XYZ file of C-alpha atoms in Angstrom:
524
model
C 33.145 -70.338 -13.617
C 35.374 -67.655 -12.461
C 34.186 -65.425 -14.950
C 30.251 -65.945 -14.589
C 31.176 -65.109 -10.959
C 32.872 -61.700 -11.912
C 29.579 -60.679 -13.846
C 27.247 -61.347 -10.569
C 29.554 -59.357 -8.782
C 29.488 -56.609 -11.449
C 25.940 -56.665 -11.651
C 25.579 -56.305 -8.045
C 27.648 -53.488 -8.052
C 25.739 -51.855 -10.184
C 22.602 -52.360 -8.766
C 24.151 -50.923 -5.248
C 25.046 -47.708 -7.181
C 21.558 -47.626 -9.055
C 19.837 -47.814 -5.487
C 22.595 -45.768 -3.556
C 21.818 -43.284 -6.053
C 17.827 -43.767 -6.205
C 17.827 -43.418 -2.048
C 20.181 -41.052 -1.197
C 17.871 -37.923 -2.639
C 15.116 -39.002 -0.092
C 17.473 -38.993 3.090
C 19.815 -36.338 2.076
C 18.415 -33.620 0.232
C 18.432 -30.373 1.302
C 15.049 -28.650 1.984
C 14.388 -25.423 0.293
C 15.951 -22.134 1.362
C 13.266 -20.076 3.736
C 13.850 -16.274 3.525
C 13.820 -13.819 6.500
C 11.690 -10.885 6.284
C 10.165 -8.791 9.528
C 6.743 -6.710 9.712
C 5.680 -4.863 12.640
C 2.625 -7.248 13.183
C 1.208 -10.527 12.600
C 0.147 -10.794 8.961
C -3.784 -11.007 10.158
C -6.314 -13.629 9.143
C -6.314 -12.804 6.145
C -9.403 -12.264 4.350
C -9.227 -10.661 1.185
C -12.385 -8.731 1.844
C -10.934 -7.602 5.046
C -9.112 -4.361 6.322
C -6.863 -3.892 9.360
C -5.270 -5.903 10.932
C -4.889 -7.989 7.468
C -1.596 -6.444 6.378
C -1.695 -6.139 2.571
C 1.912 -7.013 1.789
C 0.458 -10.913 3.409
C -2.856 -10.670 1.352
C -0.724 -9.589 -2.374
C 1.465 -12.669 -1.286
C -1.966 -15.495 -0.847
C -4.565 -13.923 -3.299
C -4.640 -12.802 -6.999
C -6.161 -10.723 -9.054
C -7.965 -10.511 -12.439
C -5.160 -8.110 -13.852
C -1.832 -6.853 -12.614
C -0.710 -3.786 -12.309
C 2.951 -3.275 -13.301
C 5.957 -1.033 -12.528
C 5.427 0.357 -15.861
C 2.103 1.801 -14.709
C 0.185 -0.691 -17.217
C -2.289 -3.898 -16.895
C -1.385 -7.168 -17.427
C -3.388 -10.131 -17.762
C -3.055 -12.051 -14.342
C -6.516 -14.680 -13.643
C -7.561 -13.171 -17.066
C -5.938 -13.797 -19.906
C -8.207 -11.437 -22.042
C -11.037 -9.156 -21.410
C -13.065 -7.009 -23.635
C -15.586 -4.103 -22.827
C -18.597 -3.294 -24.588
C -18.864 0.065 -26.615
C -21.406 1.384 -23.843
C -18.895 0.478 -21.155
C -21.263 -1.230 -19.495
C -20.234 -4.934 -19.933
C -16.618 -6.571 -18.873
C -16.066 -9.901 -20.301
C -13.534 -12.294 -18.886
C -11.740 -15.435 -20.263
C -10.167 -16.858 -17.323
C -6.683 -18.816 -17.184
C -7.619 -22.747 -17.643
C -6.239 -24.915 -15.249
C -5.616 -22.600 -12.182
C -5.701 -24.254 -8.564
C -6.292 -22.631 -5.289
C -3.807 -23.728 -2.811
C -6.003 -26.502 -1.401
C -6.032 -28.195 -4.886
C -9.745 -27.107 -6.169
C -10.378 -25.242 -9.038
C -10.272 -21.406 -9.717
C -13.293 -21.031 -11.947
C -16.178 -18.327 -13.074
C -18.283 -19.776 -10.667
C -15.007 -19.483 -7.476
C -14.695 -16.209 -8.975
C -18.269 -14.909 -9.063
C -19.011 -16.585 -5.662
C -16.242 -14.297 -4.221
C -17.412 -10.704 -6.422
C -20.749 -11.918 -4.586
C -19.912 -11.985 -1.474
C -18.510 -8.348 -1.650
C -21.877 -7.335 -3.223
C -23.239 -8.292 -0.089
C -21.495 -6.741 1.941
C -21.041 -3.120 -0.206
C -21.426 -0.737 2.813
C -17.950 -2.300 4.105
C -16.730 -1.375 0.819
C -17.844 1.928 0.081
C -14.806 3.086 -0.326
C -14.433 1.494 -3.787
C -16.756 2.816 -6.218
C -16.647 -0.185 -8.849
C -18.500 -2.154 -5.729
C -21.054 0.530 -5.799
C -20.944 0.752 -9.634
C -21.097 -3.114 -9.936
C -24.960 -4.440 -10.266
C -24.160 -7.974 -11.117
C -21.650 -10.871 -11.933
C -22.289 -13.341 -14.291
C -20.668 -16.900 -15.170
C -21.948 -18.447 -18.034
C -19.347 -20.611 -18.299
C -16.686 -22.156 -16.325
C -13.873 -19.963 -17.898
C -16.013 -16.945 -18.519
C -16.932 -13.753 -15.985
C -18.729 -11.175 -17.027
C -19.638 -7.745 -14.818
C -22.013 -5.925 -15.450
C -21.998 -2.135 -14.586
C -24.835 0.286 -14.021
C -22.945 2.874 -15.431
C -19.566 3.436 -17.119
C -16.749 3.514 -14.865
C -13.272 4.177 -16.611
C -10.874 2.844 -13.187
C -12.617 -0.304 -13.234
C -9.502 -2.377 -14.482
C -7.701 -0.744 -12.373
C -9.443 -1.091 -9.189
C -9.668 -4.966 -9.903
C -5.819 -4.864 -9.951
C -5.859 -3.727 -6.556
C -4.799 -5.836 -3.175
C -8.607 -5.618 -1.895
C -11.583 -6.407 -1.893
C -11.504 -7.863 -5.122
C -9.315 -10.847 -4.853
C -10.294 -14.293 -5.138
C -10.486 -17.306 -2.672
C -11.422 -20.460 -2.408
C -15.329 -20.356 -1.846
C -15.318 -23.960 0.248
C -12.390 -23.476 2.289
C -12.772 -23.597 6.098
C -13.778 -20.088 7.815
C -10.355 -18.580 8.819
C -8.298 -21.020 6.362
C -6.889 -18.056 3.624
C -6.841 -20.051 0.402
C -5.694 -18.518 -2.879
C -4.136 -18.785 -5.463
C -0.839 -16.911 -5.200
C 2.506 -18.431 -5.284
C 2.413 -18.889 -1.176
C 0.400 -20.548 1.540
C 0.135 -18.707 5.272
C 1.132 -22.100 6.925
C 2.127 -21.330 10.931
C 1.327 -17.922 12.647
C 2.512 -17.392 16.122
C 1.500 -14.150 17.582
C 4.125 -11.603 18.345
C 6.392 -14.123 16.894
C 6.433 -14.873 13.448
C 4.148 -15.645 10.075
C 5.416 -18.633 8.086
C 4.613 -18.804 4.533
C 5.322 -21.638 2.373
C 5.434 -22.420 -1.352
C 2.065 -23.323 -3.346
C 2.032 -26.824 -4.476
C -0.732 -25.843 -7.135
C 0.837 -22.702 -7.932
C 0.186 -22.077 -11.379
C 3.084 -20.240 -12.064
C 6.691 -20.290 -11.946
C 7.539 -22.189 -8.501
C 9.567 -19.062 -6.036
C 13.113 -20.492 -5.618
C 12.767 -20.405 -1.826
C 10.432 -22.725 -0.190
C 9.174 -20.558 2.731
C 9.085 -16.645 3.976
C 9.886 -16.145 7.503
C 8.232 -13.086 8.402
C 9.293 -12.130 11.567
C 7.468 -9.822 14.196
C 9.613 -7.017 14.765
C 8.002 -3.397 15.646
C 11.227 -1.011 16.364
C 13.275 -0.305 13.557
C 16.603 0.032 15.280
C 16.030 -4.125 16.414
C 14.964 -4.785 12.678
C 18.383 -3.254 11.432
C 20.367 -5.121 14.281
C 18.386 -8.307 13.201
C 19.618 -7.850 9.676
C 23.122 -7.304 10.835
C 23.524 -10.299 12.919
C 22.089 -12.329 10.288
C 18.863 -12.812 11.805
C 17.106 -11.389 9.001
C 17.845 -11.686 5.302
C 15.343 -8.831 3.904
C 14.285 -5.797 4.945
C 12.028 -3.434 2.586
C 9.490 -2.013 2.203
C 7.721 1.756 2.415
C 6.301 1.907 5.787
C 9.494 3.504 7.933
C 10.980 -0.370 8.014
C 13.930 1.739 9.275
C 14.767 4.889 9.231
C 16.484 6.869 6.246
C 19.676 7.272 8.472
C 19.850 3.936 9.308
C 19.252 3.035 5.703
C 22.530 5.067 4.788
C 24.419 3.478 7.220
C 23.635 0.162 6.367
C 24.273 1.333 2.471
C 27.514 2.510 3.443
C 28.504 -0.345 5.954
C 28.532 -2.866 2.653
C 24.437 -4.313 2.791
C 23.331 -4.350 -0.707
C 20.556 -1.444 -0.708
C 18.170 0.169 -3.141
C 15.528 3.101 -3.596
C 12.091 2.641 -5.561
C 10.954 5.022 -7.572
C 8.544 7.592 -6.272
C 5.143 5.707 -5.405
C 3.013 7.744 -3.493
C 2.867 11.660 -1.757
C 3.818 12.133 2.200
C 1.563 13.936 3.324
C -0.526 15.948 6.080
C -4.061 16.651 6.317
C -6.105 19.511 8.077
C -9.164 19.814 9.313
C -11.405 21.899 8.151
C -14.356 21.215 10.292
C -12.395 22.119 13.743
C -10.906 25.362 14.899
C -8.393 26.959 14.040
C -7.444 24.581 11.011
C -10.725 25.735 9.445
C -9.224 28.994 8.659
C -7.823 29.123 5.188
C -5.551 31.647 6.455
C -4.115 29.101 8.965
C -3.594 26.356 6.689
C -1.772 28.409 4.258
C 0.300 29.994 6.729
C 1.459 26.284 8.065
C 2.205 25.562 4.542
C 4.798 28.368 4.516
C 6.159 27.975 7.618
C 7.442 24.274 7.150
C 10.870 23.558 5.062
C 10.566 20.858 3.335
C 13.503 21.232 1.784
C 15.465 21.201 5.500
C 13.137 17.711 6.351
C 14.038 16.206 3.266
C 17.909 16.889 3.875
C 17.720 16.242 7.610
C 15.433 13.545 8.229
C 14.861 11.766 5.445
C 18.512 12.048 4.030
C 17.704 13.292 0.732
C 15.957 9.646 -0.056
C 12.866 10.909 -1.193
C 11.603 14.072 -3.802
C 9.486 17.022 -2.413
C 5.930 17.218 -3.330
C 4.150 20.473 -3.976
C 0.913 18.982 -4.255
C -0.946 16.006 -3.908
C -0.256 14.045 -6.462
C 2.604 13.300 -8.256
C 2.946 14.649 -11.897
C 3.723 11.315 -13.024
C 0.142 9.976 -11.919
C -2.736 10.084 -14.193
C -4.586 13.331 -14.985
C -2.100 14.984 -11.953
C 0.801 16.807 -14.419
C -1.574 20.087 -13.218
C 1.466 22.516 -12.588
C 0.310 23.141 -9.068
C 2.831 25.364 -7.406
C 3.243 25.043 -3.437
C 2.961 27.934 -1.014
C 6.917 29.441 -0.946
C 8.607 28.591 1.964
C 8.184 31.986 3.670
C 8.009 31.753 7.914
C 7.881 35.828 7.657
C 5.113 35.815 4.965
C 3.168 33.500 7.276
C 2.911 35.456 10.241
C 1.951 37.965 8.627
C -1.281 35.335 7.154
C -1.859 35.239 11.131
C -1.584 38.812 11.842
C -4.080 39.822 9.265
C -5.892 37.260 10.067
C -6.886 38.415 14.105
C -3.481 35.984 15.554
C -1.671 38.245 17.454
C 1.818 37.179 18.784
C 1.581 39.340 22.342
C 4.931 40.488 24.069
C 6.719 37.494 25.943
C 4.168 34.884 25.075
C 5.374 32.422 22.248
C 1.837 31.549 21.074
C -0.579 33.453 19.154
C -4.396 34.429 20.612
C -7.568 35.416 19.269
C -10.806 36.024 21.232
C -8.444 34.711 23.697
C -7.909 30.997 22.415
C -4.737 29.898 21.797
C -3.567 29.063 17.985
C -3.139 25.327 19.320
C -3.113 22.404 16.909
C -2.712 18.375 17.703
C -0.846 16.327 15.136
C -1.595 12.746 15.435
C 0.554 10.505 14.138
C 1.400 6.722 14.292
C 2.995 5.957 17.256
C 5.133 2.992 16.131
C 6.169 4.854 13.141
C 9.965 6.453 14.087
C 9.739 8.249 10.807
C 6.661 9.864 11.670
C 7.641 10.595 15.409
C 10.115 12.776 13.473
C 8.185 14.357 10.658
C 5.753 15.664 13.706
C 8.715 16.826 15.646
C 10.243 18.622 13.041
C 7.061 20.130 12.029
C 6.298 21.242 15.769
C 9.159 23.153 16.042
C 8.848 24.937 12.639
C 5.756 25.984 13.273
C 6.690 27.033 17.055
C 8.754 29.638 14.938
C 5.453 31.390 13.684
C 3.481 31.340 17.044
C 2.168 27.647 16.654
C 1.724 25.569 19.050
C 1.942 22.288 17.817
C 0.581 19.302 20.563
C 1.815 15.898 19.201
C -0.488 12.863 19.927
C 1.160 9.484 19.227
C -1.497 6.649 18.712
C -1.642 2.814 18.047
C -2.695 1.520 14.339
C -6.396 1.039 15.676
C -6.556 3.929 17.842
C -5.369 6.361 14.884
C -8.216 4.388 12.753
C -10.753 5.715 14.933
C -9.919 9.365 15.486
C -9.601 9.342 11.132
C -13.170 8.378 11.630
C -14.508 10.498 13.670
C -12.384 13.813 12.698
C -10.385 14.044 16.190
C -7.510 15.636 14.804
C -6.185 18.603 14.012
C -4.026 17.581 11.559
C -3.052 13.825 10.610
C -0.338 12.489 8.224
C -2.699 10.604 5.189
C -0.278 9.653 2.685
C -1.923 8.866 -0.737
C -2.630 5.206 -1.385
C -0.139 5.139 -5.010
C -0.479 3.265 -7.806
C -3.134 1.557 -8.761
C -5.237 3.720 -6.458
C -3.943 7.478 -7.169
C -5.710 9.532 -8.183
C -9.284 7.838 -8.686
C -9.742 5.549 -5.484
C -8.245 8.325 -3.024
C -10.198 10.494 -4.743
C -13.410 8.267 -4.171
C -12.758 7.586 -0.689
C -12.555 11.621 0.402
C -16.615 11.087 0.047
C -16.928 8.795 3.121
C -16.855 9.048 6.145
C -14.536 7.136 7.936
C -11.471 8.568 5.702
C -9.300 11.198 7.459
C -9.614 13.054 3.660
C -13.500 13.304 4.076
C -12.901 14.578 7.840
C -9.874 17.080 6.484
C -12.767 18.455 4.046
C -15.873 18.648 5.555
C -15.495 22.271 6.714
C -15.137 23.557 3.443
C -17.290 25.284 2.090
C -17.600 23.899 -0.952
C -17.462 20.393 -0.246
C -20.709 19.323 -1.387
C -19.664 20.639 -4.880
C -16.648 18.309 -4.548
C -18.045 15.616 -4.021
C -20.378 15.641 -6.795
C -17.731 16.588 -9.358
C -15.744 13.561 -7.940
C -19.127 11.311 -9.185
C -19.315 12.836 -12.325
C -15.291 12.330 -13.104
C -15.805 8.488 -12.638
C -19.405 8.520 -15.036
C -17.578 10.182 -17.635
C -16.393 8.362 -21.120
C -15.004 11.966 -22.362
C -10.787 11.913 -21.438
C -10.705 15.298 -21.940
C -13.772 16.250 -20.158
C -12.857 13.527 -17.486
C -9.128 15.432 -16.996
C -11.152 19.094 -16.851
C -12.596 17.537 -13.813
C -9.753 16.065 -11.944
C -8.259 19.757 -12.724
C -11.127 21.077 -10.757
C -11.296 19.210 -7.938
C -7.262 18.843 -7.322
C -6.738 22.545 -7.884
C -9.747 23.532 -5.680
C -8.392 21.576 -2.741
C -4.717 22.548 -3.764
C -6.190 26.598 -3.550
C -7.716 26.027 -0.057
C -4.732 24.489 1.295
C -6.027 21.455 2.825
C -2.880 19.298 2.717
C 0.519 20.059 4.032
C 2.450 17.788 1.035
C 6.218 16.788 2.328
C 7.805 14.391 -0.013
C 6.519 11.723 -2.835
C 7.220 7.817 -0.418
C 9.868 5.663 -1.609
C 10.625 1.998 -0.494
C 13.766 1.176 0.129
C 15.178 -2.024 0.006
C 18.306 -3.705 2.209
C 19.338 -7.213 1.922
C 22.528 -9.218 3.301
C 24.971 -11.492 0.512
C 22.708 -14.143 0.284
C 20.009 -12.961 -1.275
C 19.785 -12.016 -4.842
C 17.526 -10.646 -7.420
C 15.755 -8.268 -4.963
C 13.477 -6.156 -6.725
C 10.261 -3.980 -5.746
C 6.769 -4.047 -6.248
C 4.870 -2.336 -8.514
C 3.132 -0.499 -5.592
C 3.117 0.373 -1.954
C 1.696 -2.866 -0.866
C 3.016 -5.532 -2.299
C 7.157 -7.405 -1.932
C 8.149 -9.628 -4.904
C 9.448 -12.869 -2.752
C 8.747 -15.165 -5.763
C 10.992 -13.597 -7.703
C 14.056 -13.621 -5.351
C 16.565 -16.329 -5.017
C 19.329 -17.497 -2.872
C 22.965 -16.291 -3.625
C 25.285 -18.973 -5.620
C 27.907 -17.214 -4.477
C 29.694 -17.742 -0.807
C 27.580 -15.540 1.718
């Protein structure tokens, strides 16, 4: 009797541990690390057909695309596992990766897929921009795992411009209006404006799951604040290429012990001219401004050496760019005398030049927000105040800098290139519209039609080598008539406290691996 009581006993014990064990995960788990990040803005609705104020690092983070671009400067397949082009290069044929979910649970298909690649069709003029949308007559699914485009001509950057963060992205075609659902490895779950974005893992990610469960992005528009935040612990993350913080403060923090990093080059600082408004229409102006700036002296002293010069527009490294373009010396003497021969006379006492009694007077807009660029324009004023310049600096808001890009009211503006996977074709294409500070720089010259045409016939042709004569033309052409003022190829930097590991960049400008980054197993 004693005994058969010792076994109940025993097997109630063990039942107590079975449950204690089978309940305790329920009540006392911990919930998934979030990760702090900061952007100047809110993230935006998010549309992935839509520009400003969707911020693209938010849109790379909900939506996918077709194929990925990588670091390596190759494709990937991403939504497609395989594609194949027909010998005219007319036809793209898709097989799509089975069993992928939009965040809401229904299916990514050919028919989600073509019901998005529709609905920019509709809508081309928005998208002018891109010339695939323009190039692109129709989509087809024949079946659910199959997409086919058809071009009405051959267009070599197609794959490339499907890799990019928009338009061509894909969500779900049923979801509410102003619900973003995609398939990417997060979820925009809370926004509170001027506050914060919250983004949360995808359930029906079909991918690895991140190891944190949400991204804080925090609304933060000065730098110096950002950098305190990330001191104090507020903030766990800060990168990016969009003057986050500035270069000094980026060394400091590097030095102070914050676990830092530099990208390699992506994309070309740069400043445009205008060609179409005095007295930047003058060729002899423009090159003159190109030899009165150091860049040398901007790269030491305000961006600390962090980024390489550029002496043209392009990057060697980018495709059909390895031109051997050589900039203008850096020669202040050699540009005045540009201005003197050219009718700009420096008069005794004044510290401008004249002609015809206007003043050589030139407005630099720049992004207000932007310390870096507050800088830059500073720096540039009083270099050129050194050859009888006068430099006015106009500081405007992200929408307000928009608009004068549109409608050419600048004298010069900085217009970085786009990078990878958009240099050189889709900044290329977009210096034919309108509404692109590049197409506003140009418009003056004199040959700009002629541009613009051999831009058309670079994207038509199936010939590399004929295709790479014309990229020589046009980049060389606008290199001779001294359009841009290149400073430095952009880098992203990258700062991060103890407890975050596995930080790593994007493969472009617009995009910050989260899923990829992990909490510390180490004390913080």
């Amino acid at each position: 009797m004693k005994q058969s009581r010792t076994k109940k006993q025993l097997a109630l014990l063990i039942m107590g541990a079975y449950l204690s064990a089978a309940l305790t995960p329920a009540f006392s788990a911990d919930p998934p690390p979030t990760l702090s990040y900061s952007w100047p803005t809110n993230a935006g609705p998010l549309d992935p057909r839509g520009y400003s104020p969707n911020q693209m690092y938010a849109q790379a983070m909900v939506y996918e695309p077709l194929v990925r671009y990588t670091a390596q400067g190759t494709l990937q397949p991403w939504l497609a596992t395989q594609w194949t082009v027909s010998p005219d290069g007319k036809t793209y044929t898709f097989t799509l990766r089975d069993g992928v979910k939009f965040s809401d649970g229904s299916p990514f298909n050919a028919a989600a897929a073509k019901a998005n690649l529709d609905a920019v069709l509709a809508n081309s003029k928005r998208h002018q921009w891109m010339e695939l949308v323009s190039t692109l007559e129709r989509v087809e699914a024949p079946d659910e795992l199959t997409l086919v485009l058809q071009l009405k001509h051959p267009y070599y950057p197609t794959l490339m411009e499907l890799a990019q963060v928009r338009p061509l992205r894909f969500a779900a075609p049923d979801a509410k209006p102003g619900t973003p659902v995609g398939t990417g490895p997060w979820v925009l779950t809370q926004t509170r404006r001027g506050e914060y974005d919250r983004f949360d893992r995808n359930e029906h990610y079909w991918g690895a799951q991140p190891a944190y469960g949400s991204v804080l992005v925090k609304v933060i528009s000065d730098p110096d604040s950002r950098a305190i935040a990330l001191q104090t612990g507020e903030l766990d993350l800060i990168q990016g290429a969009e003057g986050e913080i500035s270069p000094g403060t980026f060394v400091r923090l590097r030095d102070s012990g914050f676990k830092a990093a530099i990208s390699a080059p992506l994309a070309t600082r740069t400043v445009a001219m205008n060609t179409g408004l005095a007295p930047t229409n003058e060729l002899a102006v423009r090159q003159a401004i190109n030899q009165a700036v150091d860049k040398d002296t901007i790269i030491a002293k305000v961006l600390h050496g962090l980024e390489p010069r550029a002496d043209a527009l392009f990057a060697s490294n980018m495709p059909y760019a390895n031109l051997g373009l050589k900039a203008l010396p850096y020669d202040p003497q050699h540009a005045r005398q540009l201005l003197d021969a050219a009718g700009w006379k420096l008069s005794s006492g004044k510290t401008i030049r004249e002609k015809d009694g206007q003043p050589l007077s030139i407005e630099l807009v720049f992004l207000g927000p932007s310390a870096l660029q507050k800088s830059l324009a500073e720096i540039i004023q009083g270099e050129l105040a050194k050859v009888g310049i006068e430099v006015k600096l106009r500081a405007e808001e992200d929408g307000s800098l928009v608009q004068r890009q549109r409608e050419g009211r600048f004298g010069m503006i900085f217009a970085d290139t786009w990078g990878a996977p958009y240099d050189p074709h889709s900044f290329v294409s977009s210096m034919r519209y309108a509404g692109h500070a590049d197409y506003m720089a140009q418009r003056g010259l004199p040959m700009k039609d002629a541009i613009d045409h051999k831009i058309a016939e670079v994207f038509a042709q199936t010939d590399d080598s004929k295709r790479a004569e014309g990229y020589r033309e046009i980049l060389t052409t606008l290199h001779d008539q001294a359009v841009y003022l290149p400073i430095s190829h952009l880098t992203a930097i990258s700062v991060s406290g103890k407890k975050v590991d596995n930080v790593q960049f994007g493969s472009t400008l617009f995009d910050v691996p989260f899923e990829v980054m992990r909490p510390a197993t180490g004390k913080p």
